[in-house]
PDB file of C-alpha atoms in Angstrom:
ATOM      1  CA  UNK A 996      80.871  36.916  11.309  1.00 58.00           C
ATOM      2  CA  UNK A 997      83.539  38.783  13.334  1.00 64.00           C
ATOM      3  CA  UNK A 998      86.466  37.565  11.260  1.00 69.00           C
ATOM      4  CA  UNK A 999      84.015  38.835   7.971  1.00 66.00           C
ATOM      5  CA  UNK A1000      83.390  42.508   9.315  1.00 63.00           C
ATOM      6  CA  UNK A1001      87.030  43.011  10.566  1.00 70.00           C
ATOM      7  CA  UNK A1002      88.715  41.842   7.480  1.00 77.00           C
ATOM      8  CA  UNK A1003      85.649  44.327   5.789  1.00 75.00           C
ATOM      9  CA  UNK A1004      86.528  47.263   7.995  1.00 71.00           C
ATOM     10  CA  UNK A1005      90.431  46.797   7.121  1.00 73.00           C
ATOM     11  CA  UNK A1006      89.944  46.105   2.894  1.00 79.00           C
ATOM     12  CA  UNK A1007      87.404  48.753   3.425  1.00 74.00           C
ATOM     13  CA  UNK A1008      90.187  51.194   5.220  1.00 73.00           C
ATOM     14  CA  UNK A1009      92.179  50.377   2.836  1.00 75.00           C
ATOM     15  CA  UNK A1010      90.490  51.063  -0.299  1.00 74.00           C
ATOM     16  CA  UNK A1011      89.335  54.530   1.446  1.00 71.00           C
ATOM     17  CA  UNK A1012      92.648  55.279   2.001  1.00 72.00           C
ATOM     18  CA  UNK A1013      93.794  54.577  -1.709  1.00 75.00           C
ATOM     19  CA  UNK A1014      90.972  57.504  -2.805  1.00 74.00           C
ATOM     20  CA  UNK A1015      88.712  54.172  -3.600  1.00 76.00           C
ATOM     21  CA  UNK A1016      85.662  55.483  -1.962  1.00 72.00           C
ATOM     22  CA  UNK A1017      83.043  53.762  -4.322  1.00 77.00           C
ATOM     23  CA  UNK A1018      84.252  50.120  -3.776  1.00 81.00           C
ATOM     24  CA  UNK A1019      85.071  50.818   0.134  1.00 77.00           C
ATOM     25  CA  UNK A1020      81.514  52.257   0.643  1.00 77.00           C
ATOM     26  CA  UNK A1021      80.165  48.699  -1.453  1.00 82.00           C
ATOM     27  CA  UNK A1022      82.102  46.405   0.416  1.00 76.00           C
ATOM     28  CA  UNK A1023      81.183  47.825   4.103  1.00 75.00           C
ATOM     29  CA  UNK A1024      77.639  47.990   2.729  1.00 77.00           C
ATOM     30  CA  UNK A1025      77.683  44.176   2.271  1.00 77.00           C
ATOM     31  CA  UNK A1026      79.651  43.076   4.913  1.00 74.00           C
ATOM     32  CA  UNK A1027      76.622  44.544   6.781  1.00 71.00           C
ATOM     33  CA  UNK A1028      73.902  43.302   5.321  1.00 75.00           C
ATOM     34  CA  UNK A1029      75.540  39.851   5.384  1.00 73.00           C
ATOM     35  CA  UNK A1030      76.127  40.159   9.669  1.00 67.00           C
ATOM     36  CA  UNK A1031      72.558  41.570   9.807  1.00 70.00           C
ATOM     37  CA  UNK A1032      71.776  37.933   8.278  1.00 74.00           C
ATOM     38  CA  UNK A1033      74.049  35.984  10.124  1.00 70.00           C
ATOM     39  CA  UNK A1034      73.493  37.762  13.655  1.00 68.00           C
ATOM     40  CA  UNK A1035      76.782  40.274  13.703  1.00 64.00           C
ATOM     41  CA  UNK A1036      75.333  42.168  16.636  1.00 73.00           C
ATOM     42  CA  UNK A1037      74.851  45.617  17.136  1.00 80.00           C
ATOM     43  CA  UNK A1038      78.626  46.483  17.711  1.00 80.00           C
ATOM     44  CA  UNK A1039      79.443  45.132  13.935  1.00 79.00           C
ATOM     45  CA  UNK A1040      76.768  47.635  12.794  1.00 81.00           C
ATOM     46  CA  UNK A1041      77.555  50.405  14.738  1.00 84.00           C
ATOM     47  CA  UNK A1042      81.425  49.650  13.871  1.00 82.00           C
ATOM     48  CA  UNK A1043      80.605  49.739  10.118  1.00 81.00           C
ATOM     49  CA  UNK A1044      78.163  52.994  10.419  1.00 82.00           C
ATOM     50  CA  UNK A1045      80.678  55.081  12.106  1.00 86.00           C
ATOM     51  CA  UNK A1046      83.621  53.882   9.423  1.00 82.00           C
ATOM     52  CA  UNK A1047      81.075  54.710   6.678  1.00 81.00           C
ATOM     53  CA  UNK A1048      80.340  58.064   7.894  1.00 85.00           C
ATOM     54  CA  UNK A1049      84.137  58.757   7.896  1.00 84.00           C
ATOM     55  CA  UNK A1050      84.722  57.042   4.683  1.00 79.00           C
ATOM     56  CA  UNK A1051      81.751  58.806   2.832  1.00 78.00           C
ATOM     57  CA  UNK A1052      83.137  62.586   4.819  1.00 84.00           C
ATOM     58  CA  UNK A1053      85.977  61.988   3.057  1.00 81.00           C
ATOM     59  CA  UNK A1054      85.329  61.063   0.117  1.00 78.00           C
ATOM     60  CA  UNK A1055      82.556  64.142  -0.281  1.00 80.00           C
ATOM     61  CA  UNK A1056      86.059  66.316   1.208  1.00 81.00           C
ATOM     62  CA  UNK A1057      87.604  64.991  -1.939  1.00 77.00           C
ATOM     63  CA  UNK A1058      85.048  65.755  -4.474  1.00 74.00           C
ATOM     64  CA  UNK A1059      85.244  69.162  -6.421  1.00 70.00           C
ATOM     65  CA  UNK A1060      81.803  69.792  -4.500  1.00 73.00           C
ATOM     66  CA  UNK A1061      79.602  68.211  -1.587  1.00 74.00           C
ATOM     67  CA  UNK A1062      76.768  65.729  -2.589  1.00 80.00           C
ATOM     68  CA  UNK A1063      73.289  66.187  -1.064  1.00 87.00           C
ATOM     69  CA  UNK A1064      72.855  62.311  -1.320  1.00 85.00           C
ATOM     70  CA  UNK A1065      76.681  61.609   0.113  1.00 85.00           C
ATOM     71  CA  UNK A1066      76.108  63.747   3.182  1.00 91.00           C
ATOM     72  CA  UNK A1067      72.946  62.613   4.003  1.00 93.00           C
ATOM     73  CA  UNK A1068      74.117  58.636   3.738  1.00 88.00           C
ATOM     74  CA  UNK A1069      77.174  60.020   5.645  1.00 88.00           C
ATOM     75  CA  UNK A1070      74.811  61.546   8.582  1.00 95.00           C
ATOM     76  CA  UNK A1071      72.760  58.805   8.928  1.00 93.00           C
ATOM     77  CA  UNK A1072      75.445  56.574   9.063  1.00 89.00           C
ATOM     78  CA  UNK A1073      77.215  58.602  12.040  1.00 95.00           C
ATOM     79  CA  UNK A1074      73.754  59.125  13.638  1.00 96.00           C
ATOM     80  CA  UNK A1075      73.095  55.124  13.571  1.00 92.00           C
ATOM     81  CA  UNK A1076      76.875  54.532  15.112  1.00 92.00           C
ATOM     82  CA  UNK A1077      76.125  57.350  17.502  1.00 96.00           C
ATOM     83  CA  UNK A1078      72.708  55.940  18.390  1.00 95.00           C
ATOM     84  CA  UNK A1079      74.377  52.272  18.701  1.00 91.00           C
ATOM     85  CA  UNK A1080      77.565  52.898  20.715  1.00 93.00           C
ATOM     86  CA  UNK A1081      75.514  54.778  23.478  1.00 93.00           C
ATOM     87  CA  UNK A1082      73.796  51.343  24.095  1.00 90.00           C
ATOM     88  CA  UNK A1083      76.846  50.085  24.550  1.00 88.00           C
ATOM     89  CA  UNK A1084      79.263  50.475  28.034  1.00 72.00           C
ATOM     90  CA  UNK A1085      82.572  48.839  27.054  1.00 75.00           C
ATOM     91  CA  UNK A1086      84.122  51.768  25.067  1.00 76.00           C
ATOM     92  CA  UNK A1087      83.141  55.241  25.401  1.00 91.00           C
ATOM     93  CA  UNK A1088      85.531  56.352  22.941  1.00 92.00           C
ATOM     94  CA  UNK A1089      83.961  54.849  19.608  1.00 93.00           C
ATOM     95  CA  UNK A1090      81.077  56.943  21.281  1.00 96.00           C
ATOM     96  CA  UNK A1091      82.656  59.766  21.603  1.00 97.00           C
ATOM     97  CA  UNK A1092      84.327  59.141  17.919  1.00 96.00           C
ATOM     98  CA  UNK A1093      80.718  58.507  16.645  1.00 96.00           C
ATOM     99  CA  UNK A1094      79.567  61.770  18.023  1.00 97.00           C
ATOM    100  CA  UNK A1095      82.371  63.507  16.576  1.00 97.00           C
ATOM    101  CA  UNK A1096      81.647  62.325  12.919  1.00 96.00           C
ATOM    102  CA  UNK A1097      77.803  62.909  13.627  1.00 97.00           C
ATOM    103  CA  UNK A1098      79.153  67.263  14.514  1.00 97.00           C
ATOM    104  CA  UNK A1099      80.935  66.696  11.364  1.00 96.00           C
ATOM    105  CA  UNK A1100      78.704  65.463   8.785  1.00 95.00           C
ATOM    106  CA  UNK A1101      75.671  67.287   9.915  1.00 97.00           C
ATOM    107  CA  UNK A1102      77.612  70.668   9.955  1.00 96.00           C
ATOM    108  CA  UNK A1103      78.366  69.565   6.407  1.00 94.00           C
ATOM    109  CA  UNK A1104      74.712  68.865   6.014  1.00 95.00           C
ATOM    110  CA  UNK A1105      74.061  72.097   7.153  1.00 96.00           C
ATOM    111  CA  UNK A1106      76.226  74.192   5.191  1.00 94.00           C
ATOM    112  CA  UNK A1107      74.935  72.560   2.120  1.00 93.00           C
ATOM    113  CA  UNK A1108      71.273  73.254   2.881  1.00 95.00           C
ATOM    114  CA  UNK A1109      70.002  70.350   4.408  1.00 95.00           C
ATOM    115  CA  UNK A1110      69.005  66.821   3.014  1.00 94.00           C
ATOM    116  CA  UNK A1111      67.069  64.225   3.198  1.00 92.00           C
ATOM    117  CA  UNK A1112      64.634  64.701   6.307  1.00 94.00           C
ATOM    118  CA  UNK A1113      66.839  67.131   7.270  1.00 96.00           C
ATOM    119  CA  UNK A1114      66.641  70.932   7.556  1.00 96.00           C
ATOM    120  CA  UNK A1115      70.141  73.014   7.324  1.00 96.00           C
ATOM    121  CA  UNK A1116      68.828  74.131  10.987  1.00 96.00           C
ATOM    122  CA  UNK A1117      68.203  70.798  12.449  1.00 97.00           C
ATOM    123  CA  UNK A1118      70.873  69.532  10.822  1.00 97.00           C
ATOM    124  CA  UNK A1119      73.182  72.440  12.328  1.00 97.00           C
ATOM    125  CA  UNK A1120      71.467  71.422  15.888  1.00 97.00           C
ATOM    126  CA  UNK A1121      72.524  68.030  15.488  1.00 97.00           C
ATOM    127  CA  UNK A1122      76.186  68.766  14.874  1.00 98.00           C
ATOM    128  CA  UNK A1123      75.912  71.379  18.007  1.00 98.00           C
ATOM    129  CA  UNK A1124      74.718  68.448  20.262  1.00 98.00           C
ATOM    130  CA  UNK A1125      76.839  66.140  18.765  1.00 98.00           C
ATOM    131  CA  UNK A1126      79.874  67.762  19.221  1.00 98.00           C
ATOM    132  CA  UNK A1127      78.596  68.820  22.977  1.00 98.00           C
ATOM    133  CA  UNK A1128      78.159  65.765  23.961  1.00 97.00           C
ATOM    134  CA  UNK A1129      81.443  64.265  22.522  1.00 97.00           C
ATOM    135  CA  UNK A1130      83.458  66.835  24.319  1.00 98.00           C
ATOM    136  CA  UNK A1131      81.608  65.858  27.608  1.00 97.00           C
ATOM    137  CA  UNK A1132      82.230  61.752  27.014  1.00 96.00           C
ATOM    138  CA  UNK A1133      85.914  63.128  26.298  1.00 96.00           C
ATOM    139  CA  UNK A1134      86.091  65.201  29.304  1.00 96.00           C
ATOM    140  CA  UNK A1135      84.704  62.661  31.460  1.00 94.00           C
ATOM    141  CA  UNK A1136      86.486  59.921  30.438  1.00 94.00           C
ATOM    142  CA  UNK A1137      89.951  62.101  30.313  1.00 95.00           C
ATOM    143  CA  UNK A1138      91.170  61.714  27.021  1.00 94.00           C
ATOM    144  CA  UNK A1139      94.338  62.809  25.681  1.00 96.00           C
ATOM    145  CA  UNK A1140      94.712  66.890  24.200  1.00 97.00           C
ATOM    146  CA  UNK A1141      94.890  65.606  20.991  1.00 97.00           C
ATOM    147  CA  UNK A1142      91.291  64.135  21.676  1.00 97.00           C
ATOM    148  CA  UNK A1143      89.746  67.152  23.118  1.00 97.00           C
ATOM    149  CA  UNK A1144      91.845  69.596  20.247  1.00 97.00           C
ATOM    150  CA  UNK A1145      90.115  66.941  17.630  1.00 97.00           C
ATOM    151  CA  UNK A1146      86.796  68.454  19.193  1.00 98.00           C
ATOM    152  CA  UNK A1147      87.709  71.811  19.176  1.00 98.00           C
ATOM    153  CA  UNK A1148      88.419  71.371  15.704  1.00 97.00           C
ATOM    154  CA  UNK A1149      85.031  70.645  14.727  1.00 97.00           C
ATOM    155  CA  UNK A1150      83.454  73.031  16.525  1.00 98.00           C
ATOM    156  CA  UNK A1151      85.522  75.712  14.272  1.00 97.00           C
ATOM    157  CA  UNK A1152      84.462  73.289  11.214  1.00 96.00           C
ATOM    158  CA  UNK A1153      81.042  73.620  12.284  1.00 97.00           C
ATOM    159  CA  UNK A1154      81.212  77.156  12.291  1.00 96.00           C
ATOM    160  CA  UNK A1155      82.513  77.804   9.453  1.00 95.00           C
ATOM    161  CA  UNK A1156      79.641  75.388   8.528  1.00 95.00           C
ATOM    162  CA  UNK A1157      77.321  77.804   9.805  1.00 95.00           C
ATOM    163  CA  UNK A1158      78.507  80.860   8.178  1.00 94.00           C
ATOM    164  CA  UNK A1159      78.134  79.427   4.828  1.00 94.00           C
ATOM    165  CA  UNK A1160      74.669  78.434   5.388  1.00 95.00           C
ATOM    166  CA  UNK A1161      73.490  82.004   6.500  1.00 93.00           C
ATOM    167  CA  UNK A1162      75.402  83.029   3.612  1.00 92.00           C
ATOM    168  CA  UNK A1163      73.707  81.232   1.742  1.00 93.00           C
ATOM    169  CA  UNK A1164      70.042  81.725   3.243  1.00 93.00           C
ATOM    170  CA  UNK A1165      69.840  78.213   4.309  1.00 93.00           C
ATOM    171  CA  UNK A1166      69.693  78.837   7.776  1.00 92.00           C
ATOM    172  CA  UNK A1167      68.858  82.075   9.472  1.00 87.00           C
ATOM    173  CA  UNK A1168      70.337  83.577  12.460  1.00 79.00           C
ATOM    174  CA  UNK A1169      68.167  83.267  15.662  1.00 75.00           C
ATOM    175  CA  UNK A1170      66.013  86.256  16.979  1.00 66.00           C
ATOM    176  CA  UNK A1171      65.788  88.383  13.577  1.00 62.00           C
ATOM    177  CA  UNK A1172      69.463  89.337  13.703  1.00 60.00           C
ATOM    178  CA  UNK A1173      71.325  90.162  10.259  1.00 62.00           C
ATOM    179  CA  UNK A1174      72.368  87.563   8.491  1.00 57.00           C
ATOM    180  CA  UNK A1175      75.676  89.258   7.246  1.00 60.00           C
ATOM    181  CA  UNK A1176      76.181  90.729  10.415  1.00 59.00           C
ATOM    182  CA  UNK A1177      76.445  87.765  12.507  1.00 56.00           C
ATOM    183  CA  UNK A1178      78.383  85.816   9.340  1.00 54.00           C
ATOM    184  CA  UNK A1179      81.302  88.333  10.091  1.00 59.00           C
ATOM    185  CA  UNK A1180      81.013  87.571  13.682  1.00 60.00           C
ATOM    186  CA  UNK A1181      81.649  83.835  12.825  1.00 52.00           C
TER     187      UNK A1181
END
C-alpha cells in the first residue's frame, strides 16, 4: 500500500498542479479507499486528507467563485489530517501544515457563510484555533521565518475572511458592536 498512496500523492500533485483538480481529487479519493481496504494506516489517510484539503483550496482559489460543497469537502479533509497527525509524534510539521490548511479552509468556509454542519461563526472559530495552534507547534518546534510568515499569512487571510462575512451578515461581530464599524477596523 505505501508504494500505491505515494505514487497517488505524486500523480495526484501533479495533476493539481496542471489546473487538473477533478481527476487529482478522484484519484486521491481512491487511493484511499483502496489503503482503508488493504490496511494503509492512519498516516496514509491523514497524508491524503491534508493533500486534498490543499488540492480542493486551490482549486476553489481558481474557480470564478467559491463552492459551498468544495469548501466544506476541503474543511473536512484538513480537519481529518489535523485530527490524524496530532495522534501521531514523528513529525510535528505535517501537524502544523494540517492546522494551517484547517485556518485556511474554514476562514474560507466562513467568509462564504458556512456549510455543511458548519456555521460561518464556528467555522471562523475553527480557523482561529487552527491557526493558534499551528503557530504554537511552529514556535515550539522552531521552524524557519518562512514557516512562521506562512502563518502570519493566514491569519491576514482569515481576516479578510472575516470581514467579508460581517459584510455579508453571515457572522456578526461579538458583543452588539456595528457590523460596518468593526469591518473597517479589519
Amino acid at each position: 500500500p505505501k508504494m500505491l498512496w505515494q505514487s497517488s500523492l505524486y500523480t495526484a500533485r501533479f495533476l493539481g498542479d496542471a489546473g487538473q483538480f477533478k481527476d487529482a481529487e478522484s484519484i486521491l479519493g481512491k487511493a484511499r479507499e483502496l489503503a482503508k481496504e488493504l490496511g494503509g494506516g492512519n498516516k496514509f489517510v491523514a497524508e491524503v486528507s491534508l493533500r486534498c484539503a490543499e488540492l480542493l483550496n486551490k482549486w476553489a482559489a481558481s474557480s470564478p467563485e467559491y463552492s459551498p460543497d468544495m469548501m466544506v469537502r476541503s474543511a473536512f479533509y484538513a480537519k481529518e489530517a489535523a485530527d490524524l497527525f496530532s495522534e501521531m509524534t514523528e513529525d510535528k510539521e505535517d501537524y502544523a501544515t494540517a492546522l494551517y490548511w484547517m485556518g485556511l479552509n474554514f476562514g474560507t468556509l466562513c467568509r462564504i457563510g458556512g456549510g455543511g454542519t458548519w456555521t460561518a461563526e464556528r467555522a471562523y472559530e475553527m480557523a482561529e484555533q487552527s491557526l493558534a495552534a499551528c503557530m504554537q507547534v511552529r514556535e515550539e518546534q522552531g521552524a524557519a521565518q518562512g514557516k512562521i510568515t506562512e502563518v502570519l499569512f493566514a491569519k491576514g487571510v482569515l481576516a479578510f475572511c472575516k470581514a467579508e462575512a460581517m459584510a455579508s451578515g453571515a457572522l456578526q461581530p461579538a458583543g452588539g458592536q456595528d457590523a460596518a464599524a468593526v469591518t473597517r477596523e479589519l
